[in-house]
Tab-separated table of C-alpha atoms and ligand atoms in Angstrom:
chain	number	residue	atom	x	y	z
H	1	UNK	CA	3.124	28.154	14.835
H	2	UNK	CA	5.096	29.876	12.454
H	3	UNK	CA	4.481	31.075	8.878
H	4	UNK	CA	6.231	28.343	7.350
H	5	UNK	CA	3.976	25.949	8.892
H	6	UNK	CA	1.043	28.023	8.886
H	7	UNK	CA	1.895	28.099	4.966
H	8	UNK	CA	1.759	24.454	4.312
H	9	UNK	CA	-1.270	23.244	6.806
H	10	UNK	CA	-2.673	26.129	5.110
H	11	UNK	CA	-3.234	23.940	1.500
H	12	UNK	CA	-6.437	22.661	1.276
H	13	UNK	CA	-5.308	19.943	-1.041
H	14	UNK	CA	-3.056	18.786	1.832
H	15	UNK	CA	-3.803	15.248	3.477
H	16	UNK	CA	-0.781	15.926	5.479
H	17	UNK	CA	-1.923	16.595	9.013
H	18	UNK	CA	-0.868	20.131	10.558
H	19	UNK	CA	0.336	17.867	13.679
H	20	UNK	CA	2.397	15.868	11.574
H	21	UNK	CA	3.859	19.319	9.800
H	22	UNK	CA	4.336	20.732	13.153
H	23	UNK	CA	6.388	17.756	14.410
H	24	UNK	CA	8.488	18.069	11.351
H	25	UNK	CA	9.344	21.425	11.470
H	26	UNK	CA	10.428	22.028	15.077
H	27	UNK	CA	12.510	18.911	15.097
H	28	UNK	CA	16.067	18.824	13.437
H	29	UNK	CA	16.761	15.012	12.012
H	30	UNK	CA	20.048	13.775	11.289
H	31	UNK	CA	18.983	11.731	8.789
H	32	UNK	CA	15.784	11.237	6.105
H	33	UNK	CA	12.636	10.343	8.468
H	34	UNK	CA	9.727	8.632	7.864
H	35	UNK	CA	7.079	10.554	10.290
H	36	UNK	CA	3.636	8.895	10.883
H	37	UNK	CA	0.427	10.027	12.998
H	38	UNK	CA	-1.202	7.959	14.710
H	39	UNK	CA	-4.558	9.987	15.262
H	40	UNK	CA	-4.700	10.459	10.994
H	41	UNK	CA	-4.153	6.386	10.702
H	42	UNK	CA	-7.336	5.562	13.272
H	43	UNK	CA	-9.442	8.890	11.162
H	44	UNK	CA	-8.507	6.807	8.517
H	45	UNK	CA	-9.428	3.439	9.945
H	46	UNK	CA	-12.765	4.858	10.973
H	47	UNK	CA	-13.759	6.535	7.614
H	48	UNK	CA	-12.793	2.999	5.586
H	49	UNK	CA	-15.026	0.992	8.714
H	50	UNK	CA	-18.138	3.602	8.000
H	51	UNK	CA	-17.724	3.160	3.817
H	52	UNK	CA	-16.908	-0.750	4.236
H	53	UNK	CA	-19.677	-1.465	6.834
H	54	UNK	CA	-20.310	-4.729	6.826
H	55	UNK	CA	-16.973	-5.530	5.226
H	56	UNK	CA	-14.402	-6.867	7.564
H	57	UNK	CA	-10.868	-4.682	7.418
H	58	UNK	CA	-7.770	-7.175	6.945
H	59	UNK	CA	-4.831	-4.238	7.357
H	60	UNK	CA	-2.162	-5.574	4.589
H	61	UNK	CA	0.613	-5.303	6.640
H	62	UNK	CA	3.196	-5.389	3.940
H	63	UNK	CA	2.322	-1.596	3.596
H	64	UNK	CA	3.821	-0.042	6.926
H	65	UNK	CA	4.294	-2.809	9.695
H	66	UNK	CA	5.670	0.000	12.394
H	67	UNK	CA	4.331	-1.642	15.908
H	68	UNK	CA	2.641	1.754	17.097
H	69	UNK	CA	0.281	0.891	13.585
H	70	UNK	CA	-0.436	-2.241	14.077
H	71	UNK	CA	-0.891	-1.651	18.132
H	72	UNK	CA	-3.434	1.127	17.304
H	73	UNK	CA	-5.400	-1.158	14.270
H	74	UNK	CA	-5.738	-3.561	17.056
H	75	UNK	CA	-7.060	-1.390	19.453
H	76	UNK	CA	-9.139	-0.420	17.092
H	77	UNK	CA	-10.265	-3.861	16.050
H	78	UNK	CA	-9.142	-4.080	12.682
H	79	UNK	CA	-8.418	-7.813	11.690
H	80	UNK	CA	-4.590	-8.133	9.727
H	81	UNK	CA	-3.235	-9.569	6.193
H	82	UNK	CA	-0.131	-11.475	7.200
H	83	UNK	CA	2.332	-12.516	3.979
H	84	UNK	CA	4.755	-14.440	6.150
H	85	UNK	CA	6.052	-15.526	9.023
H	86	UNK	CA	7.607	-12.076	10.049
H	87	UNK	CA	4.460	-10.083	9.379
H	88	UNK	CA	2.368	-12.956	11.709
H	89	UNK	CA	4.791	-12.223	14.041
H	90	UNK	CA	5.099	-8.501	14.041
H	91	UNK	CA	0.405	-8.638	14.053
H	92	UNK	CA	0.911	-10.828	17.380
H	93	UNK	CA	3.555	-8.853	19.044
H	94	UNK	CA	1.155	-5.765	18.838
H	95	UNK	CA	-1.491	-7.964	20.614
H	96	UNK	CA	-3.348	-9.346	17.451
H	97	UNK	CA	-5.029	-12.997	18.276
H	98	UNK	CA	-4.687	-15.598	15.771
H	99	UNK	CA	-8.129	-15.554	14.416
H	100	UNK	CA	-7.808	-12.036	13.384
H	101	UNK	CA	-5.315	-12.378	10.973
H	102	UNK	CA	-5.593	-14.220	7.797
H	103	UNK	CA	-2.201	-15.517	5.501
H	104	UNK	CA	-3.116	-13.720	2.037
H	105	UNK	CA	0.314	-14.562	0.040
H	106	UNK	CA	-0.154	-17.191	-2.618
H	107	UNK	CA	3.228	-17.863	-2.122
H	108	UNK	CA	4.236	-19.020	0.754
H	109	UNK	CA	7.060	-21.111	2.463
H	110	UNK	CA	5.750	-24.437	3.904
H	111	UNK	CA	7.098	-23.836	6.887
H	112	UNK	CA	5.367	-20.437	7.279
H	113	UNK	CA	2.320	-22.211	6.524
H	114	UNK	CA	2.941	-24.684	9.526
H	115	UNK	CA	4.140	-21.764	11.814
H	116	UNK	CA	0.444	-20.372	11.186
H	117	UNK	CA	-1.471	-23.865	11.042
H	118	UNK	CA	-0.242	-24.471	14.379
H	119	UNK	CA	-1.054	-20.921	16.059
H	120	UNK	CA	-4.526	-21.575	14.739
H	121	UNK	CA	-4.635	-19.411	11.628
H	122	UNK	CA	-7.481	-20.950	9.697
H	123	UNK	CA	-7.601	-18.957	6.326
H	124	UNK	CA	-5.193	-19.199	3.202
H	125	UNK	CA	-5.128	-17.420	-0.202
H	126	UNK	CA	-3.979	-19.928	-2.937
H	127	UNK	CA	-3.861	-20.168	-6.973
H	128	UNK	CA	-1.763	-23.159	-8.025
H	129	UNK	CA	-2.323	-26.583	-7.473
H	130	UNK	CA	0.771	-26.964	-5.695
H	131	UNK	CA	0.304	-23.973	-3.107
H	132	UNK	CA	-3.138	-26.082	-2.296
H	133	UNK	CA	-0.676	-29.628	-1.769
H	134	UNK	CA	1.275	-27.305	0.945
H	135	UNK	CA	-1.533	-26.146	2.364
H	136	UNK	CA	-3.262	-30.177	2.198
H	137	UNK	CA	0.221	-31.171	4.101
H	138	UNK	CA	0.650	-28.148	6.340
H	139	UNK	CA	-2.475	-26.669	7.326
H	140	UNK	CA	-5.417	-29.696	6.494
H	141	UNK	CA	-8.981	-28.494	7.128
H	142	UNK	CA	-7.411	-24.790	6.485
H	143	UNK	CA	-10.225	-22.067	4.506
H	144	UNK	CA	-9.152	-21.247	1.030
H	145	UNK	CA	-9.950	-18.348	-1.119
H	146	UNK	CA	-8.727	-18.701	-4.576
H	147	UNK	CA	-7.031	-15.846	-6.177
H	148	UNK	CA	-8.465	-14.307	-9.874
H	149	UNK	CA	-6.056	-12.831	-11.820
H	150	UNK	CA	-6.888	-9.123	-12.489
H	151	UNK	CA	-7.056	-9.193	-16.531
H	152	UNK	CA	-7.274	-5.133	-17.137
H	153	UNK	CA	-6.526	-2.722	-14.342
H	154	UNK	CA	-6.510	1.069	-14.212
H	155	UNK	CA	-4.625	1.587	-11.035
H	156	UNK	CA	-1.356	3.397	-10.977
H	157	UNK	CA	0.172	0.336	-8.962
H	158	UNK	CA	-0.997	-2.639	-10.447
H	159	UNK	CA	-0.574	-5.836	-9.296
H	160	UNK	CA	-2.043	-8.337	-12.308
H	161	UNK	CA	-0.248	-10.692	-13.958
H	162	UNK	CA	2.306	-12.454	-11.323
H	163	UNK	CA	-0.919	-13.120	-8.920
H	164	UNK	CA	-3.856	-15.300	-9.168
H	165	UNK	CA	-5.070	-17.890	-12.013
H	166	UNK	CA	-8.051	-17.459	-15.146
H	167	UNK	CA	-11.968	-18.135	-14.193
H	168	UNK	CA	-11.514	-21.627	-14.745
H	169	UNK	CA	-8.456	-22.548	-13.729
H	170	UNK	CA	-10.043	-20.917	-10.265
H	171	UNK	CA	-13.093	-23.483	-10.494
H	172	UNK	CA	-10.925	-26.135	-11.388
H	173	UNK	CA	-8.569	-25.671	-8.045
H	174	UNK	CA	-11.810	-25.652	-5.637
H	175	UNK	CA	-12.695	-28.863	-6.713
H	176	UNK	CA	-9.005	-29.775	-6.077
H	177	UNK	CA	-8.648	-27.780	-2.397
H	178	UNK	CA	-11.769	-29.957	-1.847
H	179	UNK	CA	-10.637	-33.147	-2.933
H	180	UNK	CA	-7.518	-32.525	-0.962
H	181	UNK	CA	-9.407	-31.754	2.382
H	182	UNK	CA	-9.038	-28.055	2.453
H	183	UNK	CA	-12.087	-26.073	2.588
H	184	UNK	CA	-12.761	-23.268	-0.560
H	185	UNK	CA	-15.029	-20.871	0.897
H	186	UNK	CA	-14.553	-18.444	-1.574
H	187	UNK	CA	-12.669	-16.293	-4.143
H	188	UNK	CA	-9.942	-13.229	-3.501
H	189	UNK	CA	-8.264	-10.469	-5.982
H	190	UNK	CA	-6.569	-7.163	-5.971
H	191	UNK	CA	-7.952	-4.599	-8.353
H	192	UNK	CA	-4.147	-2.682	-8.259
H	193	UNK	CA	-2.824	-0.683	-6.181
H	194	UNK	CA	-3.896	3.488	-5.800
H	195	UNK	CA	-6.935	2.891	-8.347
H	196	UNK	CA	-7.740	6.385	-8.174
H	197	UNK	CA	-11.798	6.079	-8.662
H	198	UNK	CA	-14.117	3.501	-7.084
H	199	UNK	CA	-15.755	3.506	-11.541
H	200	UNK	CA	-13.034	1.833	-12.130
H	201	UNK	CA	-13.680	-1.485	-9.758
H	202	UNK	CA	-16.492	-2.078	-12.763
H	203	UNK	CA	-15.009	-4.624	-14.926
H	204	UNK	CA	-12.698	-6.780	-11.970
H	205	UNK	CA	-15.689	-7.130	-10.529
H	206	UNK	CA	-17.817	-8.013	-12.838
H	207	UNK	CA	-15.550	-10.740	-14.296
H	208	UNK	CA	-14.986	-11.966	-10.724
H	209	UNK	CA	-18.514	-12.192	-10.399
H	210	UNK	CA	-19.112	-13.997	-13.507
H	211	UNK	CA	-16.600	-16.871	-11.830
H	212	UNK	CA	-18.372	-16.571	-8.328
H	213	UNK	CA	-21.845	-17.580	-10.011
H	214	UNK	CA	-19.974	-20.243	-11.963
H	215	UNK	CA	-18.846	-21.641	-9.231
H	216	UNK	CA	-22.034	-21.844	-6.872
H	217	UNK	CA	-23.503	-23.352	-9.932
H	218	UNK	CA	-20.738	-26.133	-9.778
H	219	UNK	CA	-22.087	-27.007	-6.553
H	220	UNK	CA	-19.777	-24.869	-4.389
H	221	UNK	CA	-21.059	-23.014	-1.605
H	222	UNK	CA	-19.293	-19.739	-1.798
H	223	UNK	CA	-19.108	-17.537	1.835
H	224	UNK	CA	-16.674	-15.142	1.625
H	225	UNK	CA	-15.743	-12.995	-1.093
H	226	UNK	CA	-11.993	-10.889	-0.544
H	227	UNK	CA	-12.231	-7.922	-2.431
H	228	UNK	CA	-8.174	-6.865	-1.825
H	229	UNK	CA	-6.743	-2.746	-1.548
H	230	UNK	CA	-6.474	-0.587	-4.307
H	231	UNK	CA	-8.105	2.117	-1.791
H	232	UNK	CA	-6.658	5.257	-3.112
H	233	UNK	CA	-3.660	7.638	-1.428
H	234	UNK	CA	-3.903	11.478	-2.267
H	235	UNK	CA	-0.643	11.923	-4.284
H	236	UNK	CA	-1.919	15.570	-6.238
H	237	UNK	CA	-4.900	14.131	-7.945
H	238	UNK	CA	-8.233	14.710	-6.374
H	239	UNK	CA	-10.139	11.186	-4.894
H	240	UNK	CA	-12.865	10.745	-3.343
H	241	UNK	CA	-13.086	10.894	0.523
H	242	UNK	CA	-12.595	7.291	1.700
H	243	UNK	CA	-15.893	6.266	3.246
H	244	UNK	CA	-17.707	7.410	-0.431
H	245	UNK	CA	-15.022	5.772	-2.089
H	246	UNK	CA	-16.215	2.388	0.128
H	247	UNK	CA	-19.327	3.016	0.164
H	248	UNK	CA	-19.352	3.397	-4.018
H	249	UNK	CA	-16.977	-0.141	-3.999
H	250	UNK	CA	-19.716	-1.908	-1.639
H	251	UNK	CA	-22.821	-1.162	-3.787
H	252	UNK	CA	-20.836	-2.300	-6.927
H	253	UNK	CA	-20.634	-5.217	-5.206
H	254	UNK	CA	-23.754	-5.580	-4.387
H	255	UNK	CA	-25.150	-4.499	-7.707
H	256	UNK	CA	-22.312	-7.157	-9.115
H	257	UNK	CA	-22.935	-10.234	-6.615
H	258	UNK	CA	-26.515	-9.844	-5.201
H	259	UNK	CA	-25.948	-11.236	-1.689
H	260	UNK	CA	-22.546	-11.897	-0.074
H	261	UNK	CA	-22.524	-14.069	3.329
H	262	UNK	CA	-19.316	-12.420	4.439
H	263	UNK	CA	-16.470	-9.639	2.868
H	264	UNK	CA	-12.985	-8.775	3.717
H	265	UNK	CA	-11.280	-6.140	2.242
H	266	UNK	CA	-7.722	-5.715	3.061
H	267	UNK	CA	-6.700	-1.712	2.448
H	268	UNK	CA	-2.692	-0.711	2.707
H	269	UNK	CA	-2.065	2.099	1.312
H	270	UNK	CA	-5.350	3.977	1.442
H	271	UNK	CA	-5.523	3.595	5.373
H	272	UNK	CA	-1.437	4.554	5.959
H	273	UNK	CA	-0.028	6.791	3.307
H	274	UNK	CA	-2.001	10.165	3.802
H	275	UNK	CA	-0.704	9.548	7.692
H	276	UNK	CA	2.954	10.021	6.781
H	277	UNK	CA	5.555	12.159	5.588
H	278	UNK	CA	9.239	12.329	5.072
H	279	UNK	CA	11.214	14.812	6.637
H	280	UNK	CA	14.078	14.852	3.978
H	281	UNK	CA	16.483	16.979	2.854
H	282	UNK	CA	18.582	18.882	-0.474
H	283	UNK	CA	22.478	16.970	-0.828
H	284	UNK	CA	23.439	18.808	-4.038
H	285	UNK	CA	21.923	21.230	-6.742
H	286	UNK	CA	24.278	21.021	-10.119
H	287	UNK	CA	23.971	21.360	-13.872
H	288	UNK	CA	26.462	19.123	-16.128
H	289	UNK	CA	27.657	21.962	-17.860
H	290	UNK	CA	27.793	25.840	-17.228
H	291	UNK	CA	24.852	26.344	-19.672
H	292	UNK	CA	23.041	23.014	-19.137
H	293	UNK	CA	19.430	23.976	-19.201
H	294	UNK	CA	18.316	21.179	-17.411
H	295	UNK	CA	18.826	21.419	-13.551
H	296	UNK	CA	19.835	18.708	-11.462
H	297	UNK	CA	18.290	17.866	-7.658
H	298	UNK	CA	19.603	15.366	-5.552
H	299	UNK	CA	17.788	14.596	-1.992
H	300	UNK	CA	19.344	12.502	1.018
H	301	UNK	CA	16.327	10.103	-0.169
H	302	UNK	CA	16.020	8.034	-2.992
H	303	UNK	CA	14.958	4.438	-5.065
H	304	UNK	CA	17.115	2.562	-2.479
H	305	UNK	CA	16.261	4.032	0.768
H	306	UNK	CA	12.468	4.495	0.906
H	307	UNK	CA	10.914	5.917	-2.174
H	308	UNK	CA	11.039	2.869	-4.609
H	309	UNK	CA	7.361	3.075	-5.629
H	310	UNK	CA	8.892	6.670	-7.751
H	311	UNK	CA	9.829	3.334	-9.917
H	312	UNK	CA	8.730	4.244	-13.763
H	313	UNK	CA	7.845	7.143	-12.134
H	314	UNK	CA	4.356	5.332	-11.349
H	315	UNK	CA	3.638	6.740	-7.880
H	316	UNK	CA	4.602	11.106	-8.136
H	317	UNK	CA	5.212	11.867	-4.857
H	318	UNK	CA	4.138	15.369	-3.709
H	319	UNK	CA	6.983	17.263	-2.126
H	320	UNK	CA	7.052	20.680	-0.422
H	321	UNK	CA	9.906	23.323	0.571
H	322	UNK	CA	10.454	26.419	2.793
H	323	UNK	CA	10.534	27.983	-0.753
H	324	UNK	CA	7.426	27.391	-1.893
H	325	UNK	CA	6.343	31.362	-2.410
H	326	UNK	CA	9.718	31.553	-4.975
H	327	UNK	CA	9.743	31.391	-8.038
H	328	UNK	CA	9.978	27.567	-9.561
H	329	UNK	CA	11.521	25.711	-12.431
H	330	UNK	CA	12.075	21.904	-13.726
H	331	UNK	CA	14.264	19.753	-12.531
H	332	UNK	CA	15.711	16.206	-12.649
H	333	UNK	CA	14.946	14.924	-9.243
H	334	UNK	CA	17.612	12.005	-8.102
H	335	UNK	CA	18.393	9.550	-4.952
H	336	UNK	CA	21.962	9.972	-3.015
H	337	UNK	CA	23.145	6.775	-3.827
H	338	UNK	CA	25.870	5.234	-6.388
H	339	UNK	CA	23.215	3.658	-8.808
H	340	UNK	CA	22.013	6.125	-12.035
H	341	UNK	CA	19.068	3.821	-11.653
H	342	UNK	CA	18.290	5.950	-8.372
H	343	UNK	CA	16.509	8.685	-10.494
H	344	UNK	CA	13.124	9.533	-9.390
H	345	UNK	CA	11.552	11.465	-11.681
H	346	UNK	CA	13.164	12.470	-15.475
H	347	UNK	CA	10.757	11.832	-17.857
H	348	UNK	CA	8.388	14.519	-16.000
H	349	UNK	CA	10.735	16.873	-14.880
H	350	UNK	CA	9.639	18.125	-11.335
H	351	UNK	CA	8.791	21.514	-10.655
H	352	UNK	CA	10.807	23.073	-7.303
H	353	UNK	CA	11.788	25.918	-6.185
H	354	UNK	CA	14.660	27.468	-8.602
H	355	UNK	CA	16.524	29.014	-5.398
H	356	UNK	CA	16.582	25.761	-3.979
H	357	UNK	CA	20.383	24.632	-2.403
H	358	UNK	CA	21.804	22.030	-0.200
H	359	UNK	CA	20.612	21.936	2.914
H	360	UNK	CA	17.053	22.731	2.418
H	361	UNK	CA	14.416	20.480	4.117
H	362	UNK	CA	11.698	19.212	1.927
H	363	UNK	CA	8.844	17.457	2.838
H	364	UNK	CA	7.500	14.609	0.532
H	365	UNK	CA	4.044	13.756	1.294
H	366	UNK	CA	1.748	10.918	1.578
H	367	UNK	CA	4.812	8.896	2.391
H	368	UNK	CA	3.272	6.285	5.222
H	369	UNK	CA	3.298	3.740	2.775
H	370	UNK	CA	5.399	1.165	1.133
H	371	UNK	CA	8.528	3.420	1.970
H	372	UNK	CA	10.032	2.520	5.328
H	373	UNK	CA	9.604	-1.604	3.923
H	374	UNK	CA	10.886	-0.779	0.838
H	375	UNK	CA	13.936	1.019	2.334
H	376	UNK	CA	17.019	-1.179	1.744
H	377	UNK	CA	19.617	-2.185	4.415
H	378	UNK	CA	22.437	-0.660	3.536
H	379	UNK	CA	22.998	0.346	-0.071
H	380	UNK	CA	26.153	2.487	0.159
H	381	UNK	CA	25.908	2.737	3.664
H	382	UNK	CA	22.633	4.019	3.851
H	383	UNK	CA	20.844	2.952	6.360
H	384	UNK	CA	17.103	1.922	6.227
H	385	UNK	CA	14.775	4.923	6.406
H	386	UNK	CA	13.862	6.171	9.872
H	387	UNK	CA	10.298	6.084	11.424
H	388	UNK	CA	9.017	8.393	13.701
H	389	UNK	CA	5.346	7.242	15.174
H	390	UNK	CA	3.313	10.647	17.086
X	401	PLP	C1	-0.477	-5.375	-1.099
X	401	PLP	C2	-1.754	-6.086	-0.921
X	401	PLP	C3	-2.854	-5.402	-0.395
X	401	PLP	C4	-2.844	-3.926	-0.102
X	401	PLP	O1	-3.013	-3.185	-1.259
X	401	PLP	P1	-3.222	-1.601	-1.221
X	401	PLP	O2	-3.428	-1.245	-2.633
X	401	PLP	O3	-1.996	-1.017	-0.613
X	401	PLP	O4	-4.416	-1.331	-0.402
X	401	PLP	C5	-3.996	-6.125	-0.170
X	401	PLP	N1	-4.074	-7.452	-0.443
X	401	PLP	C6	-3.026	-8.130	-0.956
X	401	PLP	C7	-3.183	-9.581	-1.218
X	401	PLP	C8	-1.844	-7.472	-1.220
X	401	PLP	O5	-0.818	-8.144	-1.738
């Protein structure tokens, strides 16, 4: 190993794995690549399992659906959230039965939800009345867990507002999945994405609770309670390991709801991200104007071709260089493409190396997910990010 490597698997604030730094460094890519290992996905998977215990682990697809991922989750008998008919497919070309993967989008194309009635998918998320008349026509008998809209949410990601309905609109559409055939077994919601402390689960789950108590005491018989992600990524703030961060979630719940026959929580990002890194590199260092103080970086990476979640500079991605030991300044760190929206991160200038030129590999960290999915197809000819899977 060299110094360079030595160097970075050196930081003890590092997620990235020193096999996954390794890989990087003694291979020369031709283009920005998405690197992913496999062994720090199923540490992952197992530390979640142990914090979770009795929980069941739906994998949200949606957040890296690479087929070595998805082949090792089901090896490693982890159950799948499917949002379409794609991501069903791409859970049972990597071997994933039917019954192990549940259709969590509460918007969904009918004929998706006939694709998945008819492979024997048996649980839907819904909260409208006409997402339950698809689900009546499409898939009758079919489980439903209605989806609570998050009202407050701390996470860095959040994912409120566009998703799920008020307490009693929620009561109001398991009388209607029942009246319609369907079964309502119970209720679903996503605290937001990277919520950074299990503390702040608190008040989601105690207004989720309040509705789950309102509802047995309308008569319904409530079995399954889907607590979502919002399991947290190391981007440069500390967290919590991830089985006490599940553990802490689980005896909120418990505290919250007293006894639950059966949970499913369906982690994304906290089970891939840590597990990946881009192997990127410097296009162009410039300043506007021969005394300009502020500095200009632009990588071969950028809003359109992998790092989208930099949008409103919400997620800050950490991001390494063989410069590290120099001497570092603030910069204006931008995408390759022909868009000024492609700007990563202005507002809080990032600090790199000042000797940094084009050509120089960096490494941005944490990168396994929501980056190769985001990636678009061809935005100035870029093509969609590559993924590597060790
Ligand atoms: C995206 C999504 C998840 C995964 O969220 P993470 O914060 O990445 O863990 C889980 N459930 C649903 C319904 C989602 O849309």
């Amino acid at each position: 190993m060299n110094a360079h490597v030595a160097g970075l698997a050196a930081r003890a604030d590092s997620p990235t794995s020193s096999r996954l730094l390794r890989h990087i460094e003694q291979t020369r890519f031709e283009r920005p690549t998405l690197v992913v290992d496999l062994e720090a996905v199923a540490r992952k998977y197992a530390a979640l399992a142990q914090g979770l215990g009795r929980a069941r682990i739906h994998y949200a697809v949606k957040a890296n659906p690479a087929p070595e991922i998805l082949e090792e989750l089901v090896r490693l008998g982890s159950n799948f959230d499917a949002a379409s008919r794609g991501e069903i497919e791409m859970c049972l070309a990597a071997g994933a039965q039917p019954h192990q993967i549940t259709f969590g989008n509460t918007i969904k194309r009918p004929a998706d939800i006939a694709f998945a009635h008819d492979l024997g998918i048996t649980h839907f998320a819904a909260d409208a009345e006409e997402e339950l008349d698809k689900l009546a026509e499409h898939a009758p008998g079919a489980e439903v867990c209605l989806r609570l809209i998050v009202e407050s949410t701390e996470a860095d990601w959040p994912l409120n507002r566009k998703f799920g309905c008020t307490p009693a609109k929620a009561l109001k559409l398991m009388d209607y999945a029942k009246a319609h055939g369907l079964r309502p077994v119970g209720l679903s919601f996503h605290v937001g994405s990277q919520t950074r402390e299990a503390r702040m689960w608190e008040g989601t789950l105690a207004q989720v609770a309040e509705t789950w108590k309102a509802a047995q005491a309308a008569g319904h018989e409530m079995t399954l309670l889907n607590i979502g992600g919002g399991f947290p990524a190391f981007y440069g703030d500390k967290i919590d390991a991830p089985d006490d961060y599940a553990n802490a979630v689980m005896a909120l719940i418990h505290r919250h709801f007293g006894e639950v026959p059966q949970i499913m929580a369906e982690p994304g990002r906290g089970l891939v991200a840590e597990a990946g890194a881009i192997a990127a590199e410097v296009l162009l260092v410039s300043r506007k104007h021969d005394n300009d103080l502020h500095r200009w970086v632009y990588l071969d990476i950028g809003m359109f071709s992998g790092l989208a979640e930099a949008m409103g500079e919400a997620i800050r991605y950490r991001i390494t260089t063989d410069r590290d030991h120099e001497a570092t300044g603030s910069c204006i760190l931008a995408g390759p493409s022909c868009d000024s929206a492609d700007v990563l991160y202005e507002r809080q200038p990032y600090q790199l190396p000042l000797g940094l030129k084009a050509g120089d590999r960096v490494v941005i960290h944490s990168c396994g997910a929501y980056t190769s999915t985001y990636a678009s197809v061809g935005f100035n000819g870029i093509p969609p990010l590559d993924v590597v899977v060790i």
